[in-house]
CSV table of N, CA and C in Angstrom, one decimal:
chain,number,residue,atom,x,y,z
G,1,MET,N,1.3,56.2,-31.6
G,1,MET,CA,1.6,55.0,-30.4
G,1,MET,C,3.2,54.3,-30.4
G,2,PRO,N,3.8,54.2,-30.0
G,2,PRO,CA,5.2,53.6,-30.2
G,2,PRO,C,4.9,51.9,-30.0
G,3,ALA,N,5.7,51.3,-30.8
G,3,ALA,CA,5.6,49.9,-30.3
G,3,ALA,C,6.4,49.3,-29.0
G,4,ALA,N,5.5,48.2,-28.8
G,4,ALA,CA,6.1,48.1,-27.0
G,4,ALA,C,7.6,47.3,-27.5
G,5,VAL,N,8.0,46.9,-28.3
G,5,VAL,CA,9.1,46.0,-28.6
G,5,VAL,C,10.0,46.8,-29.7
G,6,GLU,N,11.4,47.4,-29.5
G,6,GLU,CA,12.0,48.3,-30.3
G,6,GLU,C,12.1,47.7,-31.8
G,7,SER,N,12.2,46.1,-32.1
G,7,SER,CA,12.4,45.9,-33.3
G,7,SER,C,11.8,44.4,-33.3
G,8,VAL,N,11.8,43.9,-34.8
G,8,VAL,CA,11.0,42.6,-34.7
G,8,VAL,C,11.9,41.6,-34.8
G,9,PHE,N,13.2,41.9,-34.6
G,9,PHE,CA,14.3,40.8,-34.3
G,9,PHE,C,14.1,40.4,-32.8
G,10,ASP,N,13.9,41.3,-31.9
G,10,ASP,CA,14.0,41.2,-30.7
G,10,ASP,C,12.5,40.2,-30.3
G,11,LEU,N,11.7,40.4,-30.7
G,11,LEU,CA,10.7,39.3,-30.7
G,11,LEU,C,11.0,38.1,-31.5
G,12,ALA,N,11.7,38.0,-32.4
G,12,ALA,CA,11.6,36.8,-33.4
G,12,ALA,C,12.5,36.1,-32.4
G,13,PHE,N,13.7,36.6,-32.1
G,13,PHE,CA,14.9,36.0,-31.6
G,13,PHE,C,14.4,35.5,-30.0
G,14,TRP,N,13.7,36.0,-29.6
G,14,TRP,CA,12.7,35.4,-28.0
G,14,TRP,C,11.9,34.3,-28.5
G,15,LEU,N,11.3,34.4,-29.7
G,15,LEU,CA,10.5,33.5,-29.9
G,15,LEU,C,11.1,32.0,-30.0
G,16,CYS,N,12.4,32.0,-31.2
G,16,CYS,CA,13.3,31.1,-31.2
G,16,CYS,C,13.8,30.4,-30.0
G,17,ASP,N,14.4,31.2,-29.2
G,17,ASP,CA,14.9,30.9,-27.8
G,17,ASP,C,13.8,29.9,-27.3
G,18,ARG,N,12.5,30.8,-27.0
G,18,ARG,CA,11.2,30.1,-26.5
G,18,ARG,C,11.0,28.5,-27.0
G,19,ALA,N,11.4,28.5,-28.1
G,19,ALA,CA,11.2,27.1,-29.1
G,19,ALA,C,12.2,26.4,-28.4
G,20,LEU,N,13.6,27.1,-28.0
G,20,LEU,CA,14.2,26.0,-28.0
G,20,LEU,C,14.4,25.6,-26.5
G,21,ASN,N,13.9,26.2,-25.5
G,21,ASN,CA,13.7,25.9,-24.1
G,21,ASN,C,12.8,25.1,-24.4
G,22,ASP,N,11.7,24.6,-25.4
G,22,ASP,CA,11.0,23.0,-25.2
G,22,ASP,C,11.4,22.2,-26.1
G,23,ASN,N,12.5,22.4,-26.6
G,23,ASN,CA,13.6,21.4,-27.0
G,23,ASN,C,12.9,21.5,-28.8
G,24,GLU,N,12.7,22.6,-29.2
G,24,GLU,CA,11.8,22.7,-30.7
G,24,GLU,C,12.5,23.6,-31.3
G,25,TYR,N,12.7,23.1,-33.0
G,25,TYR,CA,13.2,24.3,-33.8
G,25,TYR,C,12.0,24.8,-34.6
G,26,ILE,N,12.4,26.3,-34.4
G,26,ILE,CA,11.1,26.9,-35.2
G,26,ILE,C,11.5,27.1,-37.0
G,27,GLN,N,10.8,26.6,-37.5
G,27,GLN,CA,11.2,26.7,-39.0
G,27,GLN,C,11.2,28.3,-39.3
G,28,PRO,N,11.7,29.2,-40.3
G,28,PRO,CA,11.3,30.4,-40.3
G,28,PRO,C,10.1,31.0,-40.8
G,29,ILE,N,9.0,30.0,-41.4
G,29,ILE,CA,8.1,30.0,-42.0
G,29,ILE,C,7.2,30.2,-40.7
G,30,LYS,N,7.3,29.3,-39.8
G,30,LYS,CA,6.4,29.2,-38.6
G,30,LYS,C,6.6,30.6,-37.7
G,31,LEU,N,7.6,31.0,-37.9
G,31,LEU,CA,8.6,32.1,-37.1
G,31,LEU,C,7.6,33.3,-37.3
G,32,GLN,N,7.4,33.3,-38.8
G,32,GLN,CA,6.7,34.5,-39.3
G,32,GLN,C,5.1,34.4,-39.1
G,33,TYR,N,4.7,33.3,-39.2
G,33,TYR,CA,3.2,33.0,-38.9
G,33,TYR,C,2.8,33.4,-37.2
G,34,LEU,N,4.2,33.1,-36.1
G,34,LEU,CA,3.7,32.8,-34.8
G,34,LEU,C,4.3,34.9,-34.7
G,35,LEU,N,5.2,35.7,-35.4
G,35,LEU,CA,5.2,36.8,-34.9
G,35,LEU,C,3.9,37.9,-35.6
G,36,PHE,N,3.2,37.0,-36.7
G,36,PHE,CA,2.2,37.8,-37.1
G,36,PHE,C,0.9,37.6,-35.9
G,37,LEU,N,0.7,36.3,-35.6
G,37,LEU,CA,-0.2,36.2,-34.2
G,37,LEU,C,0.3,36.8,-33.0
G,38,CYS,N,1.4,37.0,-32.6
G,38,CYS,CA,1.4,38.3,-31.3
G,38,CYS,C,1.4,39.6,-32.0
G,39,GLN,N,1.6,40.0,-33.1
G,39,GLN,CA,1.5,41.3,-33.2
G,39,GLN,C,-0.3,41.3,-33.5
G,40,ALA,N,-1.0,40.6,-33.9
G,40,ALA,CA,-2.4,40.4,-34.3
G,40,ALA,C,-3.3,40.6,-32.7
G,41,TYR,N,-2.9,39.7,-31.9
G,41,TYR,CA,-3.4,39.4,-30.8
G,41,TYR,C,-3.0,41.0,-29.6
G,42,TYR,N,-1.7,41.3,-29.9
G,42,TYR,CA,-1.6,42.5,-29.1
G,42,TYR,C,-1.8,43.5,-29.2
G,43,ALA,N,-2.4,43.8,-30.6
G,43,ALA,CA,-3.4,45.0,-31.1
G,43,ALA,C,-4.4,44.8,-30.4
G,44,ALA,N,-5.2,43.6,-30.4
G,44,ALA,CA,-6.3,43.3,-30.0
G,44,ALA,C,-6.5,43.7,-28.6
G,45,THR,N,-5.8,43.4,-27.9
G,45,THR,CA,-5.7,43.7,-26.1
G,45,THR,C,-5.0,44.8,-25.7
G,46,ASN,N,-4.5,46.1,-26.8
G,46,ASN,CA,-3.8,47.1,-26.5
G,46,ASN,C,-4.7,47.9,-27.4
G,47,SER,N,-5.8,48.3,-27.6
G,47,SER,CA,-6.1,49.6,-28.3
G,47,SER,C,-5.5,50.2,-29.4
G,48,GLY,N,-5.2,48.8,-30.2
G,48,GLY,CA,-4.7,48.9,-31.5
G,48,GLY,C,-2.8,49.2,-31.4
G,49,ARG,N,-2.4,49.2,-30.3
G,49,ARG,CA,-1.1,49.2,-30.3
G,49,ARG,C,-0.1,48.2,-31.0
G,50,LYS,N,0.8,48.4,-31.6
G,50,LYS,CA,1.8,47.6,-32.4
G,50,LYS,C,2.6,46.8,-31.1
G,51,LEU,N,2.8,46.1,-31.4
G,51,LEU,CA,3.6,44.8,-30.5
G,51,LEU,C,4.9,45.2,-31.1
G,52,VAL,N,5.3,45.0,-32.4
G,52,VAL,CA,6.6,45.3,-32.8
G,52,VAL,C,6.4,46.1,-33.9
G,53,PRO,N,7.5,47.4,-34.0
G,53,PRO,CA,7.3,48.1,-35.6
G,53,PRO,C,7.5,47.6,-36.5
G,54,ALA,N,6.7,46.6,-37.2
G,54,ALA,CA,6.8,46.0,-38.2
G,54,ALA,C,5.4,46.1,-39.3
G,55,ILE,N,5.4,45.9,-40.8
G,55,ILE,CA,4.3,45.9,-41.2
G,55,ILE,C,4.3,44.2,-41.4
G,56,PHE,N,3.4,43.4,-42.1
G,56,PHE,CA,3.0,42.4,-42.3
G,56,PHE,C,2.4,42.5,-43.9
G,57,VAL,N,3.1,41.8,-44.8
G,57,VAL,CA,2.1,41.7,-46.2
G,57,VAL,C,1.8,40.3,-46.6
G,58,ALA,N,1.2,40.3,-47.3
G,58,ALA,CA,0.3,39.2,-47.5
G,58,ALA,C,0.9,38.5,-48.7
G,59,GLU,N,1.8,37.5,-48.5
G,59,GLU,CA,2.4,36.5,-49.8
G,59,GLU,C,2.0,35.4,-49.9
G,60,GLU,N,1.8,34.8,-51.0
G,60,GLU,CA,1.0,33.4,-51.5
G,60,GLU,C,1.2,32.5,-49.8
G,61,VAL,N,2.2,32.4,-49.3
G,61,VAL,CA,2.1,31.3,-48.3
G,61,VAL,C,1.5,32.0,-47.1
G,62,GLY,N,1.2,33.1,-46.9
G,62,GLY,CA,0.2,33.6,-45.8
G,62,GLY,C,1.3,34.9,-45.5
G,63,PRO,N,1.0,35.6,-44.2
G,63,PRO,CA,1.2,37.1,-44.0
G,63,PRO,C,2.6,37.0,-43.7
G,64,MET,N,3.8,38.0,-44.2
G,64,MET,CA,5.1,38.2,-43.5
G,64,MET,C,5.4,39.2,-43.7
G,65,GLU,N,6.8,39.2,-42.5
G,65,GLU,CA,7.2,40.7,-42.1
G,65,GLU,C,8.7,40.5,-43.4
G,66,PRO,N,8.4,41.2,-44.4
G,66,PRO,CA,9.5,41.1,-45.4
G,66,PRO,C,11.1,41.5,-45.0
G,67,SER,N,11.4,42.3,-43.7
G,67,SER,CA,12.5,42.8,-43.7
G,67,SER,C,13.1,41.3,-42.7
G,68,LEU,N,12.7,40.8,-41.9
G,68,LEU,CA,12.9,39.3,-41.4
G,68,LEU,C,12.9,38.3,-42.4
G,69,LEU,N,12.2,38.1,-43.3
G,69,LEU,CA,12.5,36.9,-44.0
G,69,LEU,C,13.4,37.1,-45.0
G,70,LYS,N,13.8,38.8,-45.0
G,70,LYS,CA,15.3,39.0,-46.2
G,70,LYS,C,16.2,38.3,-44.9
G,71,ALA,N,16.4,38.6,-43.6
G,71,ALA,CA,17.4,38.3,-42.9
G,71,ALA,C,17.8,36.9,-42.4
G,72,TRP,N,16.6,36.2,-42.6
G,72,TRP,CA,16.1,34.7,-41.8
G,72,TRP,C,16.8,34.1,-43.0
G,73,THR,N,17.1,34.4,-44.1
G,73,THR,CA,16.9,33.5,-45.6
G,73,THR,C,18.3,32.0,-45.2
G,74,ASN,N,18.8,32.7,-44.6
G,74,ASN,CA,20.2,31.5,-44.4
G,74,ASN,C,20.2,31.0,-42.9
G,75,GLY,N,18.7,31.2,-42.2
G,75,GLY,CA,19.1,30.7,-40.8
G,75,GLY,C,19.1,32.1,-40.1
G,76,ARG,N,19.1,31.6,-38.8
G,76,ARG,CA,18.9,32.5,-37.7
G,76,ARG,C,20.4,34.1,-37.7
G,77,PRO,N,20.2,35.0,-37.8
G,77,PRO,CA,21.2,35.8,-38.1
G,77,PRO,C,22.0,36.2,-37.3
G,78,LYS,N,23.1,36.8,-37.2
G,78,LYS,CA,24.1,36.9,-35.8
G,78,LYS,C,23.8,38.6,-35.5
G,79,PHE,N,23.3,39.2,-34.2
G,79,PHE,CA,23.2,40.5,-34.2
G,79,PHE,C,24.2,40.4,-32.8
G,80,GLU,N,25.0,41.6,-32.9
G,80,GLU,CA,25.8,42.1,-31.8
G,80,GLU,C,25.1,42.3,-30.7
G,81,SER,N,24.1,42.9,-30.5
G,81,SER,CA,23.3,43.0,-29.2
G,81,SER,C,22.0,42.0,-28.9
G,82,LYS,N,22.2,41.9,-27.9
G,82,LYS,CA,21.0,41.1,-27.1
G,82,LYS,C,19.7,41.6,-27.4
G,83,PRO,N,18.7,40.8,-27.8
G,83,PRO,CA,17.4,40.9,-27.4
G,83,PRO,C,16.5,41.8,-26.2
G,84,VAL,N,16.0,43.3,-26.5
G,84,VAL,CA,15.3,43.3,-25.4
G,84,VAL,C,13.8,43.5,-25.4
G,85,ILE,N,13.5,42.5,-24.3
G,85,ILE,CA,11.9,42.4,-24.4
G,85,ILE,C,11.8,42.6,-22.4
G,86,SER,N,10.6,43.1,-22.8
G,86,SER,CA,10.0,44.0,-21.5
G,86,SER,C,9.5,42.1,-20.7
G,87,ASP,N,9.1,42.1,-19.5
G,87,ASP,CA,8.7,41.2,-19.0
G,87,ASP,C,7.4,40.9,-19.3
G,88,ASP,N,6.5,42.2,-19.4
G,88,ASP,CA,5.3,42.3,-19.7
G,88,ASP,C,5.0,41.6,-21.4
G,89,VAL,N,5.8,41.7,-21.9
G,89,VAL,CA,5.6,41.7,-23.4
G,89,VAL,C,6.0,39.9,-23.5
G,90,ALA,N,6.9,39.7,-22.5
G,90,ALA,CA,7.6,38.3,-22.8
G,90,ALA,C,6.4,37.2,-22.0
G,91,LYS,N,5.5,37.8,-21.3
G,91,LYS,CA,4.3,37.1,-20.3
G,91,LYS,C,3.3,36.7,-21.9
G,92,PHE,N,3.2,38.3,-22.4
G,92,PHE,CA,2.5,38.0,-23.6
G,92,PHE,C,2.3,37.1,-24.6
G,93,ALA,N,3.9,37.0,-25.0
G,93,ALA,CA,4.6,36.4,-26.0
G,93,ALA,C,4.0,34.7,-25.3
G,94,ASP,N,5.0,34.7,-24.4
G,94,ASP,CA,4.4,33.3,-23.8
G,94,ASP,C,3.4,32.7,-24.1
G,95,GLU,N,2.2,33.4,-23.9
G,95,GLU,CA,0.7,33.2,-23.9
G,95,GLU,C,0.3,32.8,-25.3
G,96,VAL,N,0.8,33.5,-26.1
G,96,VAL,CA,0.6,33.5,-27.9
G,96,VAL,C,1.4,32.1,-27.8
G,97,TRP,N,2.5,31.9,-27.6
G,97,TRP,CA,3.6,30.9,-27.9
G,97,TRP,C,2.8,29.4,-27.4
G,98,ARG,N,2.4,29.4,-26.2
G,98,ARG,CA,1.6,28.2,-25.5
G,98,ARG,C,0.2,27.9,-26.7
G,99,ARG,N,-0.4,28.7,-27.1
G,99,ARG,CA,-1.5,28.4,-27.8
G,99,ARG,C,-1.4,28.0,-29.4
G,100,PHE,N,-0.2,28.7,-29.4
G,100,PHE,CA,-0.3,27.9,-31.3
G,100,PHE,C,1.6,27.4,-31.5
G,101,GLY,N,2.4,27.8,-30.6
G,101,GLY,CA,3.5,27.2,-30.6
G,101,GLY,C,3.6,25.6,-31.2
G,102,HIS,N,2.7,25.2,-30.5
G,102,HIS,CA,2.9,23.4,-30.4
G,102,HIS,C,2.4,22.8,-31.9
G,103,HIS,N,1.8,23.9,-32.8
G,103,HIS,CA,1.1,23.9,-34.0
G,103,HIS,C,2.1,23.5,-35.3
G,104,SER,N,1.8,22.6,-36.0
G,104,SER,CA,2.8,23.0,-37.2
G,104,SER,C,2.9,24.1,-38.1
G,105,ALA,N,3.7,24.7,-38.7
G,105,ALA,CA,3.5,25.5,-39.8
G,105,ALA,C,2.2,25.4,-40.6
G,106,GLU,N,2.1,24.3,-41.5
G,106,GLU,CA,0.9,24.1,-42.1
G,106,GLU,C,-0.2,24.2,-41.6
G,107,HIS,N,-0.5,23.7,-40.1
G,107,HIS,CA,-1.7,24.4,-39.6
G,107,HIS,C,-1.7,26.0,-39.2
G,108,LEU,N,-0.5,26.4,-39.1
G,108,LEU,CA,-0.7,28.2,-38.6
G,108,LEU,C,-1.2,28.6,-40.0
G,109,ALA,N,-0.9,28.0,-41.3
G,109,ALA,CA,-1.0,28.3,-42.4
G,109,ALA,C,-2.1,28.5,-43.1
G,110,ARG,N,-2.8,27.0,-42.9
G,110,ARG,CA,-4.3,27.1,-42.9
G,110,ARG,C,-5.4,27.9,-42.2
G,111,LEU,N,-5.1,28.2,-40.9
G,111,LEU,CA,-5.3,29.2,-39.9
G,111,LEU,C,-5.6,30.9,-40.6
G,112,LEU,N,-4.5,31.3,-40.8
G,112,LEU,CA,-3.8,32.2,-41.2
G,112,LEU,C,-4.6,32.9,-42.9
G,113,LEU,N,-4.4,31.7,-43.4
G,113,LEU,CA,-4.9,31.9,-44.7
G,113,LEU,C,-6.1,32.4,-44.9
G,114,LYS,N,-6.9,32.0,-43.8
G,114,LYS,CA,-8.7,32.1,-43.9
G,114,LYS,C,-9.1,33.6,-43.3
G,115,MET,N,-8.3,34.2,-42.5
G,115,MET,CA,-8.0,35.4,-41.7
G,115,MET,C,-8.5,36.7,-42.8
G,116,PRO,N,-10.0,37.5,-42.8
G,116,PRO,CA,-10.5,38.1,-43.4
G,116,PRO,C,-9.6,39.4,-43.6
G,117,ALA,N,-8.6,39.8,-42.8
G,117,ALA,CA,-7.6,41.2,-42.8
G,117,ALA,C,-6.7,40.2,-43.9
G,118,TYR,N,-6.2,39.2,-44.3
G,118,TYR,CA,-5.3,38.3,-44.9
G,118,TYR,C,-5.9,38.5,-46.7
G,119,LEU,N,-7.3,37.8,-46.3
G,119,LEU,CA,-7.8,37.9,-47.7
G,119,LEU,C,-8.5,38.8,-48.4
G,120,SER,N,-8.2,40.0,-47.5
G,120,SER,CA,-8.5,41.1,-47.9
G,120,SER,C,-7.0,42.1,-48.5
G,121,ALA,N,-6.0,41.5,-48.1
G,121,ALA,CA,-4.9,42.1,-48.6
G,121,ALA,C,-4.4,41.5,-50.0
G,122,ARG,N,-4.9,40.2,-49.7
G,122,ARG,CA,-4.5,39.5,-51.1
G,122,ARG,C,-5.2,39.9,-52.3
G,123,ARG,N,-6.3,40.3,-51.9
G,123,ARG,CA,-7.4,41.0,-53.1
G,123,ARG,C,-7.0,42.3,-53.6
G,124,ARG,N,-5.9,43.0,-52.6
G,124,ARG,CA,-5.3,44.1,-53.1
G,124,ARG,C,-4.1,43.9,-54.0
G,125,GLY,N,-3.7,42.6,-53.7
G,125,GLY,CA,-2.3,42.1,-54.8
G,125,GLY,C,-1.4,41.2,-53.6
G,126,LEU,N,-0.2,40.6,-54.4
G,126,LEU,CA,0.7,40.5,-53.4
G,126,LEU,C,1.8,41.2,-52.9
G,127,ARG,N,2.1,41.3,-51.5
G,127,ARG,CA,2.7,42.2,-51.0
G,127,ARG,C,2.1,43.2,-50.5
G,128,ALA,N,0.8,43.2,-50.6
G,128,ALA,CA,-0.1,44.4,-50.2
G,128,ALA,C,-0.3,44.1,-48.3
G,129,GLU,N,0.0,45.4,-47.9
G,129,GLU,CA,0.0,45.6,-46.5
G,129,GLU,C,-1.5,45.0,-45.6
G,130,ILE,N,-1.0,44.0,-44.6
G,130,ILE,CA,-2.4,43.7,-44.3
G,130,ILE,C,-2.7,44.5,-43.1
G,131,ARG,N,-3.6,45.3,-43.3
G,131,ARG,CA,-4.3,46.5,-42.3
G,131,ARG,C,-4.1,46.0,-40.6
G,132,LEU,N,-3.5,46.5,-39.8
G,132,LEU,CA,-3.7,45.9,-38.3
G,132,LEU,C,-5.5,46.1,-37.8
G,133,GLU,N,-5.8,47.2,-38.5
G,133,GLU,CA,-7.3,47.3,-38.1
G,133,GLU,C,-8.5,46.4,-38.6
G,134,GLU,N,-8.0,46.2,-39.6
G,134,GLU,CA,-8.7,45.0,-40.2
G,134,GLU,C,-8.6,43.5,-39.3
G,135,VAL,N,-7.1,43.3,-39.0
G,135,VAL,CA,-6.7,41.9,-38.4
G,135,VAL,C,-7.9,42.0,-36.8
G,136,MET,N,-7.6,43.3,-36.2
G,136,MET,CA,-8.3,43.2,-35.2
G,136,MET,C,-9.5,42.7,-35.0
G,137,GLU,N,-10.5,43.7,-36.2
G,137,GLU,CA,-12.0,43.4,-36.5
G,137,GLU,C,-12.3,42.1,-36.6
G,138,GLY,N,-11.4,41.3,-37.6
G,138,GLY,CA,-11.4,40.1,-37.7
G,138,GLY,C,-11.5,39.2,-36.7
G,139,LEU,N,-10.5,39.3,-35.6
G,139,LEU,CA,-10.2,38.5,-34.6
G,139,LEU,C,-11.5,37.9,-33.7
G,140,ASN,N,-12.6,38.6,-33.4
G,140,ASN,CA,-13.4,38.8,-32.8
G,140,ASN,C,-14.8,38.2,-33.7
G,141,GLN,N,-14.6,38.4,-35.1
G,141,GLN,CA,-15.5,38.1,-35.8
G,141,GLN,C,-15.5,36.7,-36.6
G,142,SER,N,-14.1,36.6,-36.9
G,142,SER,CA,-13.8,35.2,-37.4
G,142,SER,C,-13.8,33.9,-36.9
G,143,SER,N,-14.5,32.7,-37.2
G,143,SER,CA,-14.8,31.5,-37.0
G,143,SER,C,-13.6,30.8,-36.7
G,144,ASN,N,-12.3,31.4,-37.7
G,144,ASN,CA,-11.6,30.5,-37.9
G,144,ASN,C,-10.1,30.3,-37.0
G,145,THR,N,-10.2,31.7,-36.5
G,145,THR,CA,-8.9,31.9,-35.2
G,145,THR,C,-9.9,32.0,-34.3
G,146,PRO,N,-8.9,31.4,-33.0
G,146,PRO,CA,-9.6,31.5,-31.7
G,146,PRO,C,-9.9,33.2,-31.1
G,147,LYS,N,-10.8,33.4,-30.2
G,147,LYS,CA,-11.3,34.5,-30.0
G,147,LYS,C,-10.1,35.1,-28.9
G,148,VAL,N,-9.7,36.6,-28.8
G,148,VAL,CA,-8.6,37.0,-28.1
G,148,VAL,C,-8.7,36.3,-26.5
G,149,ASP,N,-10.2,36.2,-26.2
G,149,ASP,CA,-9.7,35.7,-24.8
G,149,ASP,C,-9.6,34.3,-24.3
G,150,GLN,N,-9.8,33.6,-25.8
G,150,GLN,CA,-9.4,32.1,-25.7
G,150,GLN,C,-7.4,31.9,-25.6
G,151,VAL,N,-7.1,33.7,-26.2
G,151,VAL,CA,-5.8,33.3,-26.4
G,151,VAL,C,-4.6,33.9,-25.0
G,152,ILE,N,-5.4,35.3,-24.6
G,152,ILE,CA,-4.8,35.9,-23.7
G,152,ILE,C,-5.8,36.0,-22.4
G,153,LYS,N,-5.0,35.4,-21.7
G,153,LYS,CA,-6.0,35.6,-20.6
G,153,LYS,C,-6.3,36.7,-19.6
G,154,PRO,N,-7.4,36.9,-19.6
G,154,PRO,CA,-7.5,38.2,-18.9
G,154,PRO,C,-6.6,38.6,-17.6
G,155,LYS,N,-6.9,39.5,-17.2
G,155,LYS,CA,-6.0,40.3,-15.9
G,155,LYS,C,-6.9,39.9,-14.9
G,156,VAL,N,-6.9,39.1,-14.1
G,156,VAL,CA,-8.0,39.0,-12.7
G,156,VAL,C,-7.4,39.4,-11.3
G,157,MET,N,-7.9,40.6,-11.0
G,157,MET,CA,-7.7,40.7,-9.2
G,157,MET,C,-8.7,40.8,-8.5
G,158,ARG,N,-8.5,41.2,-7.5
G,158,ARG,CA,-9.2,41.0,-6.3
G,158,ARG,C,-9.9,42.4,-5.8
G,159,SER,N,-11.0,42.3,-5.5
G,159,SER,CA,-11.7,43.1,-4.8
G,159,SER,C,-11.5,43.5,-3.3
G,160,HIS,N,-11.8,44.3,-3.0
G,160,HIS,CA,-11.8,44.7,-1.5
G,160,HIS,C,-12.1,43.4,-0.3
G,161,LYS,N,-13.0,42.7,-1.1
G,161,LYS,CA,-13.7,41.8,-0.2
G,161,LYS,C,-13.1,40.6,-0.7
G,162,GLY,N,-12.3,40.3,-1.6
G,162,GLY,CA,-11.7,39.0,-2.0
G,162,GLY,C,-12.2,38.2,-2.8
G,163,LYS,N,-13.1,38.7,-3.8
G,163,LYS,CA,-13.8,38.4,-4.9
G,163,LYS,C,-12.6,38.7,-6.1
G,164,PRO,N,-13.0,37.5,-7.1
G,164,PRO,CA,-12.2,37.9,-8.4
G,164,PRO,C,-13.1,38.8,-9.1
G,165,VAL,N,-12.4,39.9,-9.5
G,165,VAL,CA,-12.5,40.8,-10.4
G,165,VAL,C,-12.0,41.0,-11.9
G,166,LYS,N,-12.5,40.8,-13.4
G,166,LYS,CA,-11.6,40.8,-14.4
G,166,LYS,C,-11.7,42.2,-14.4
G,167,VAL,N,-10.4,42.8,-14.8
G,167,VAL,CA,-9.9,43.8,-15.5
G,167,VAL,C,-9.0,44.2,-16.5
G,168,GLN,N,-9.8,44.8,-17.1
G,168,GLN,CA,-9.3,45.3,-18.4
G,168,GLN,C,-8.8,46.7,-18.7
G,169,ALA,N,-8.2,47.3,-20.0
G,169,ALA,CA,-8.0,48.7,-20.0
G,169,ALA,C,-9.5,49.3,-20.5
G,170,TRP,N,-9.6,50.7,-20.0
G,170,TRP,CA,-10.6,51.2,-20.3
G,170,TRP,C,-10.0,51.8,-22.1
G,171,SER,N,-11.2,51.4,-22.9
G,171,SER,CA,-10.9,51.8,-24.1
G,171,SER,C,-12.3,52.5,-24.7
G,172,PRO,N,-12.4,53.8,-24.8
G,172,PRO,CA,-13.2,54.5,-25.8
G,172,PRO,C,-13.9,53.9,-27.2
G,173,LYS,N,-15.3,54.0,-27.4
G,173,LYS,CA,-15.9,53.3,-28.4
G,173,LYS,C,-15.1,54.6,-29.4
G,174,THR,N,-15.0,54.0,-31.1
G,174,THR,CA,-15.4,55.1,-31.7
G,174,THR,C,-16.1,55.4,-32.6
G,175,VAL,N,-16.3,56.7,-32.8
G,175,VAL,CA,-17.6,57.1,-33.8
G,175,VAL,C,-17.4,57.6,-35.1
G,176,LYS,N,-18.0,56.6,-35.8
G,176,LYS,CA,-17.7,57.0,-37.2
G,176,LYS,C,-18.3,58.2,-37.9
G,177,SER,N,-17.4,59.3,-38.3
G,177,SER,CA,-18.3,60.0,-39.0
G,177,SER,C,-18.7,59.9,-40.6
G,178,GLU,N,-19.7,60.9,-40.7
G,178,GLU,CA,-20.5,60.6,-41.7
G,178,GLU,C,-20.1,61.8,-42.9
């Protein structure tokens, strides 16, 4: 299943621009944390589909995307092309921004360093991949991170009688083979 966004840089630039709209500067580490949260909540609400084609690894300071980390070493890199984000992805990222954007990098680090998926990757070693399946499982089990429905507002539509109806994509249950 392809990622919803062409590049992790597209979403990173979008988040930086979103922060500037709120007269805020995002430190590179906070950007990493926000990207990880976007990826995690997107996968949890879209049957495991990645938001960005990226792999996050467990570093001492928390989840990091290595390519972005290198590119952002001296501040925001300059690219010739403009970031391309669909309206749906922008709405989704905006919900994550509204929930987590006002928090400090330190607060986000405390939150993410306790995530079961991060801890599992750290046990495997530094720079071990944080498995998306473990992230999705942990989001609704962990008491440290907000549950999916606390971050991403469910789609509400109206029935033929005008009553609100909660709508979500159908996702078949997975059966573990023995």
